[in-house]
PDB file of C-alpha atoms in Angstrom:
ATOM      1  CA  UNK F   1      88.023 117.390  91.965  1.00  0.00           C
ATOM      2  CA  UNK F   2      89.319 113.984  92.291  1.00  0.00           C
ATOM      3  CA  UNK F   3      90.497 112.513  95.521  1.00  0.00           C
ATOM      4  CA  UNK F   4      93.234 110.157  96.386  1.00  0.00           C
ATOM      5  CA  UNK F   5      93.175 107.753  99.357  1.00  0.00           C
ATOM      6  CA  UNK F   6      96.571 107.356 101.129  1.00  0.00           C
ATOM      7  CA  UNK F   7      97.339 104.593 103.684  1.00  0.00           C
ATOM      8  CA  UNK F   8      99.611 106.496 106.185  1.00  0.00           C
ATOM      9  CA  UNK F   9     102.508 105.107 108.259  1.00  0.00           C
ATOM     10  CA  UNK F  10     105.482 106.119 110.423  1.00  0.00           C
ATOM     11  CA  UNK F  11     109.099 105.523 110.051  1.00  0.00           C
ATOM     12  CA  UNK F  12     111.454 107.137 112.722  1.00  0.00           C
ATOM     13  CA  UNK F  13     108.842 109.589 113.408  1.00  0.00           C
ATOM     14  CA  UNK F  14     108.504 110.719 109.713  1.00  0.00           C
ATOM     15  CA  UNK F  15     104.927 110.732 108.352  1.00  0.00           C
ATOM     16  CA  UNK F  16     104.719 108.681 105.106  1.00  0.00           C
ATOM     17  CA  UNK F  17     101.901 107.424 102.901  1.00  0.00           C
ATOM     18  CA  UNK F  18     101.325 105.055  99.993  1.00  0.00           C
ATOM     19  CA  UNK F  19      98.358 105.048  97.570  1.00  0.00           C
ATOM     20  CA  UNK F  20      95.684 102.639  99.070  1.00  0.00           C
ATOM     21  CA  UNK F  21      95.116 101.060  95.637  1.00  0.00           C
ATOM     22  CA  UNK F  22      98.669  99.319  96.103  1.00  0.00           C
ATOM     23  CA  UNK F  23      98.018  98.181  99.709  1.00  0.00           C
ATOM     24  CA  UNK F  24      96.638  94.639 100.024  1.00  0.00           C
ATOM     25  CA  UNK F  25      96.646  94.460 103.877  1.00  0.00           C
ATOM     26  CA  UNK F  26      98.438  95.528 107.144  1.00  0.00           C
ATOM     27  CA  UNK F  27      99.623  92.635 109.407  1.00  0.00           C
ATOM     28  CA  UNK F  28     101.909  92.259 112.510  1.00  0.00           C
ATOM     29  CA  UNK F  29     105.435  91.116 111.926  1.00  0.00           C
ATOM     30  CA  UNK F  30     105.843  87.484 111.298  1.00  0.00           C
ATOM     31  CA  UNK F  31     108.899  85.079 111.714  1.00  0.00           C
ATOM     32  CA  UNK F  32     111.143  86.199 108.904  1.00  0.00           C
ATOM     33  CA  UNK F  33     113.708  83.773 107.237  1.00  0.00           C
ATOM     34  CA  UNK F  34     116.896  85.343 106.085  1.00  0.00           C
ATOM     35  CA  UNK F  35     118.025  85.025 102.463  1.00  0.00           C
ATOM     36  CA  UNK F  36     121.676  84.548 101.916  1.00  0.00           C
ATOM     37  CA  UNK F  37     123.322  87.153  99.812  1.00  0.00           C
ATOM     38  CA  UNK F  38     120.156  89.355  99.681  1.00  0.00           C
ATOM     39  CA  UNK F  39     120.750  93.059  99.594  1.00  0.00           C
ATOM     40  CA  UNK F  40     120.907  94.688 103.078  1.00  0.00           C
ATOM     41  CA  UNK F  41     117.325  96.167 102.822  1.00  0.00           C
ATOM     42  CA  UNK F  42     115.794  92.803 102.330  1.00  0.00           C
ATOM     43  CA  UNK F  43     114.919  91.394 105.752  1.00  0.00           C
ATOM     44  CA  UNK F  44     113.951  88.038 104.347  1.00  0.00           C
ATOM     45  CA  UNK F  45     110.800  86.109 103.527  1.00  0.00           C
ATOM     46  CA  UNK F  46     107.646  85.428 105.336  1.00  0.00           C
ATOM     47  CA  UNK F  47     104.835  83.015 104.579  1.00  0.00           C
ATOM     48  CA  UNK F  48     101.513  84.610 104.378  1.00  0.00           C
ATOM     49  CA  UNK F  49      98.715  82.099 104.029  1.00  0.00           C
ATOM     50  CA  UNK F  50     100.928  80.014 101.833  1.00  0.00           C
ATOM     51  CA  UNK F  51     102.329  82.813  99.838  1.00  0.00           C
ATOM     52  CA  UNK F  52     106.045  83.620 100.037  1.00  0.00           C
ATOM     53  CA  UNK F  53     106.610  87.365 100.318  1.00  0.00           C
ATOM     54  CA  UNK F  54     109.754  89.314 100.360  1.00  0.00           C
ATOM     55  CA  UNK F  55     110.029  91.684 103.403  1.00  0.00           C
ATOM     56  CA  UNK F  56     111.588  95.113 102.629  1.00  0.00           C
ATOM     57  CA  UNK F  57     113.099  97.079 105.561  1.00  0.00           C
ATOM     58  CA  UNK F  58     111.757 100.501 104.390  1.00  0.00           C
ATOM     59  CA  UNK F  59     114.072 102.341 106.586  1.00  0.00           C
ATOM     60  CA  UNK F  60     117.035 100.764 104.923  1.00  0.00           C
ATOM     61  CA  UNK F  61     115.678 101.226 101.592  1.00  0.00           C
ATOM     62  CA  UNK F  62     115.146 104.857 101.983  1.00  0.00           C
ATOM     63  CA  UNK F  63     118.559 105.280 103.689  1.00  0.00           C
ATOM     64  CA  UNK F  64     117.157 106.292 107.059  1.00  0.00           C
ATOM     65  CA  UNK F  65     119.018 103.771 109.319  1.00  0.00           C
ATOM     66  CA  UNK F  66     122.223 102.198 109.794  1.00  0.00           C
ATOM     67  CA  UNK F  67     123.069  98.662 108.689  1.00  0.00           C
ATOM     68  CA  UNK F  68     122.537  95.768 111.016  1.00  0.00           C
ATOM     69  CA  UNK F  69     123.562  92.203 111.251  1.00  0.00           C
ATOM     70  CA  UNK F  70     120.860  89.636 110.338  1.00  0.00           C
ATOM     71  CA  UNK F  71     120.286  86.353 111.872  1.00  0.00           C
ATOM     72  CA  UNK F  72     119.165  83.171 109.932  1.00  0.00           C
ATOM     73  CA  UNK F  73     115.679  83.078 111.299  1.00  0.00           C
ATOM     74  CA  UNK F  74     114.336  86.107 113.127  1.00  0.00           C
ATOM     75  CA  UNK F  75     111.343  86.145 115.324  1.00  0.00           C
ATOM     76  CA  UNK F  76     110.125  89.637 115.564  1.00  0.00           C
ATOM     77  CA  UNK F  77     108.528  90.914 118.861  1.00  0.00           C
ATOM     78  CA  UNK F  78     104.794  91.698 117.992  1.00  0.00           C
ATOM     79  CA  UNK F  79     105.243  95.206 119.333  1.00  0.00           C
ATOM     80  CA  UNK F  80     107.872  96.155 116.714  1.00  0.00           C
ATOM     81  CA  UNK F  81     105.949  97.644 114.036  1.00  0.00           C
ATOM     82  CA  UNK F  82     103.786  96.413 111.208  1.00  0.00           C
ATOM     83  CA  UNK F  83     104.068  94.852 107.826  1.00  0.00           C
ATOM     84  CA  UNK F  84     102.164  96.708 104.979  1.00  0.00           C
ATOM     85  CA  UNK F  85     101.508  94.142 102.236  1.00  0.00           C
ATOM     86  CA  UNK F  86     101.818  96.052  98.917  1.00  0.00           C
ATOM     87  CA  UNK F  87     100.951  94.833  95.470  1.00  0.00           C
ATOM     88  CA  UNK F  88     102.240  96.514  92.377  1.00  0.00           C
ATOM     89  CA  UNK F  89     102.399  95.168  88.692  1.00  0.00           C
ATOM     90  CA  UNK F  90     101.497  91.626  90.192  1.00  0.00           C
ATOM     91  CA  UNK F  91     104.517  91.820  92.611  1.00  0.00           C
ATOM     92  CA  UNK F  92     103.494  91.415  96.114  1.00  0.00           C
ATOM     93  CA  UNK F  93     106.025  92.374  98.882  1.00  0.00           C
ATOM     94  CA  UNK F  94     105.806  93.445 102.651  1.00  0.00           C
ATOM     95  CA  UNK F  95     107.084  96.770 103.763  1.00  0.00           C
ATOM     96  CA  UNK F  96     108.284  96.859 107.393  1.00  0.00           C
ATOM     97  CA  UNK F  97     107.350 100.097 109.111  1.00  0.00           C
ATOM     98  CA  UNK F  98     107.327 101.434 112.679  1.00  0.00           C
ATOM     99  CA  UNK F  99     103.443 102.254 112.939  1.00  0.00           C
ATOM    100  CA  UNK F 100     100.447 102.653 110.899  1.00  0.00           C
ATOM    101  CA  UNK F 101      98.039 105.548 110.751  1.00  0.00           C
ATOM    102  CA  UNK F 102      94.781 106.109 108.995  1.00  0.00           C
ATOM    103  CA  UNK F 103      93.530 106.025 105.454  1.00  0.00           C
ATOM    104  CA  UNK F 104      93.281 109.752 104.565  1.00  0.00           C
ATOM    105  CA  UNK F 105      91.754 111.312 101.561  1.00  0.00           C
ATOM    106  CA  UNK F 106      93.316 114.384  99.848  1.00  0.00           C
ATOM    107  CA  UNK F 107      92.257 116.334  96.821  1.00  0.00           C
ATOM    108  CA  UNK F 108      94.564 115.815  93.836  1.00  0.00           C
ATOM    109  CA  UNK F 109      94.995 119.492  93.278  1.00  0.00           C
ATOM    110  CA  UNK F 110      96.846 119.825  96.667  1.00  0.00           C
ATOM    111  CA  UNK F 111      99.555 117.283  95.648  1.00  0.00           C
ATOM    112  CA  UNK F 112     103.000 118.822  95.438  1.00  0.00           C
ATOM    113  CA  UNK F 113     106.436 117.499  94.129  1.00  0.00           C
ATOM    114  CA  UNK F 114     108.873 116.178  96.675  1.00  0.00           C
ATOM    115  CA  UNK F 115     110.307 118.891  98.767  1.00  0.00           C
ATOM    116  CA  UNK F 116     113.656 120.323  97.361  1.00  0.00           C
ATOM    117  CA  UNK F 117     115.285 119.746 100.821  1.00  0.00           C
ATOM    118  CA  UNK F 118     115.244 115.936 100.433  1.00  0.00           C
ATOM    119  CA  UNK F 119     118.238 114.320  98.834  1.00  0.00           C
ATOM    120  CA  UNK F 120     119.404 110.864  97.761  1.00  0.00           C
ATOM    121  CA  UNK F 121     117.299 107.793  97.589  1.00  0.00           C
ATOM    122  CA  UNK F 122     114.342 109.039  99.656  1.00  0.00           C
ATOM    123  CA  UNK F 123     113.733 111.920  97.364  1.00  0.00           C
ATOM    124  CA  UNK F 124     114.115 109.453  94.235  1.00  0.00           C
ATOM    125  CA  UNK F 125     111.475 107.229  95.800  1.00  0.00           C
ATOM    126  CA  UNK F 126     108.704 109.722  96.470  1.00  0.00           C
ATOM    127  CA  UNK F 127     105.765 110.485  94.416  1.00  0.00           C
ATOM    128  CA  UNK F 128     105.338 113.875  96.133  1.00  0.00           C
ATOM    129  CA  UNK F 129     103.798 115.272  99.188  1.00  0.00           C
ATOM    130  CA  UNK F 130     100.454 116.680 100.641  1.00  0.00           C
ATOM    131  CA  UNK F 131     100.662 119.647 102.932  1.00  0.00           C
ATOM    132  CA  UNK F 132      99.255 119.190 106.429  1.00  0.00           C
ATOM    133  CA  UNK F 133      98.761 121.805 109.208  1.00  0.00           C
ATOM    134  CA  UNK F 134     101.504 120.406 111.101  1.00  0.00           C
ATOM    135  CA  UNK F 135     103.971 119.574 108.205  1.00  0.00           C
ATOM    136  CA  UNK F 136     103.857 117.089 105.046  1.00  0.00           C
ATOM    137  CA  UNK F 137     102.540 113.652 104.351  1.00  0.00           C
ATOM    138  CA  UNK F 138     105.392 112.156 102.183  1.00  0.00           C
ATOM    139  CA  UNK F 139     103.774 109.839  99.551  1.00  0.00           C
ATOM    140  CA  UNK F 140     105.853 106.932  98.327  1.00  0.00           C
ATOM    141  CA  UNK F 141     105.682 105.789  94.741  1.00  0.00           C
ATOM    142  CA  UNK F 142     104.932 101.979  95.117  1.00  0.00           C
ATOM    143  CA  UNK F 143     106.572 101.291  91.778  1.00  0.00           C
ATOM    144  CA  UNK F 144     109.838 102.869  92.683  1.00  0.00           C
ATOM    145  CA  UNK F 145     109.942 101.202  95.942  1.00  0.00           C
ATOM    146  CA  UNK F 146     109.728  97.792  94.451  1.00  0.00           C
ATOM    147  CA  UNK F 147     111.990  98.529  91.552  1.00  0.00           C
ATOM    148  CA  UNK F 148     115.212  96.515  92.269  1.00  0.00           C
ATOM    149  CA  UNK F 149     117.206  98.270  89.511  1.00  0.00           C
ATOM    150  CA  UNK F 150     116.483 101.683  90.986  1.00  0.00           C
ATOM    151  CA  UNK F 151     117.317 100.636  94.671  1.00  0.00           C
ATOM    152  CA  UNK F 152     120.684  99.307  93.551  1.00  0.00           C
ATOM    153  CA  UNK F 153     121.766 102.450  91.989  1.00  0.00           C
ATOM    154  CA  UNK F 154     124.441 104.593  93.817  1.00  0.00           C
ATOM    155  CA  UNK F 155     122.964 107.891  94.482  1.00  0.00           C
ATOM    156  CA  UNK F 156     125.138 111.011  95.185  1.00  0.00           C
TER     157      UNK F 156
END
């Protein structure tokens, strides 16, 4: 029986995870520079030890929040969440999340498809879910989260 390690985090109280193989590190929010004409789910860019990284507002990408106006340079309060640095197909991005949890191990045979009750973009970007005694851990598909063509599609 093979096991999968999942880095867990929270968005608006919902318990999410992403395969630990795609997680480079977790850091506190940094000063973010706005990118003109960027999609609304792109917060901007950060400089991580000399590497320029795109910051994705995961709540917006999953259509969990309302659009907000962006300033040219935004200095984020250190108490406002975390950046999960994700690497997939040699692309490195930062996912802005509310809070981080633990790295948990799950047996592969307990993995289930995304719940049928989920609709729209969130369902499209999920790899599946692991059942927990108190609900589910929704596991994101790192490749789908980073796929710009997929995120620009209109989902009905």
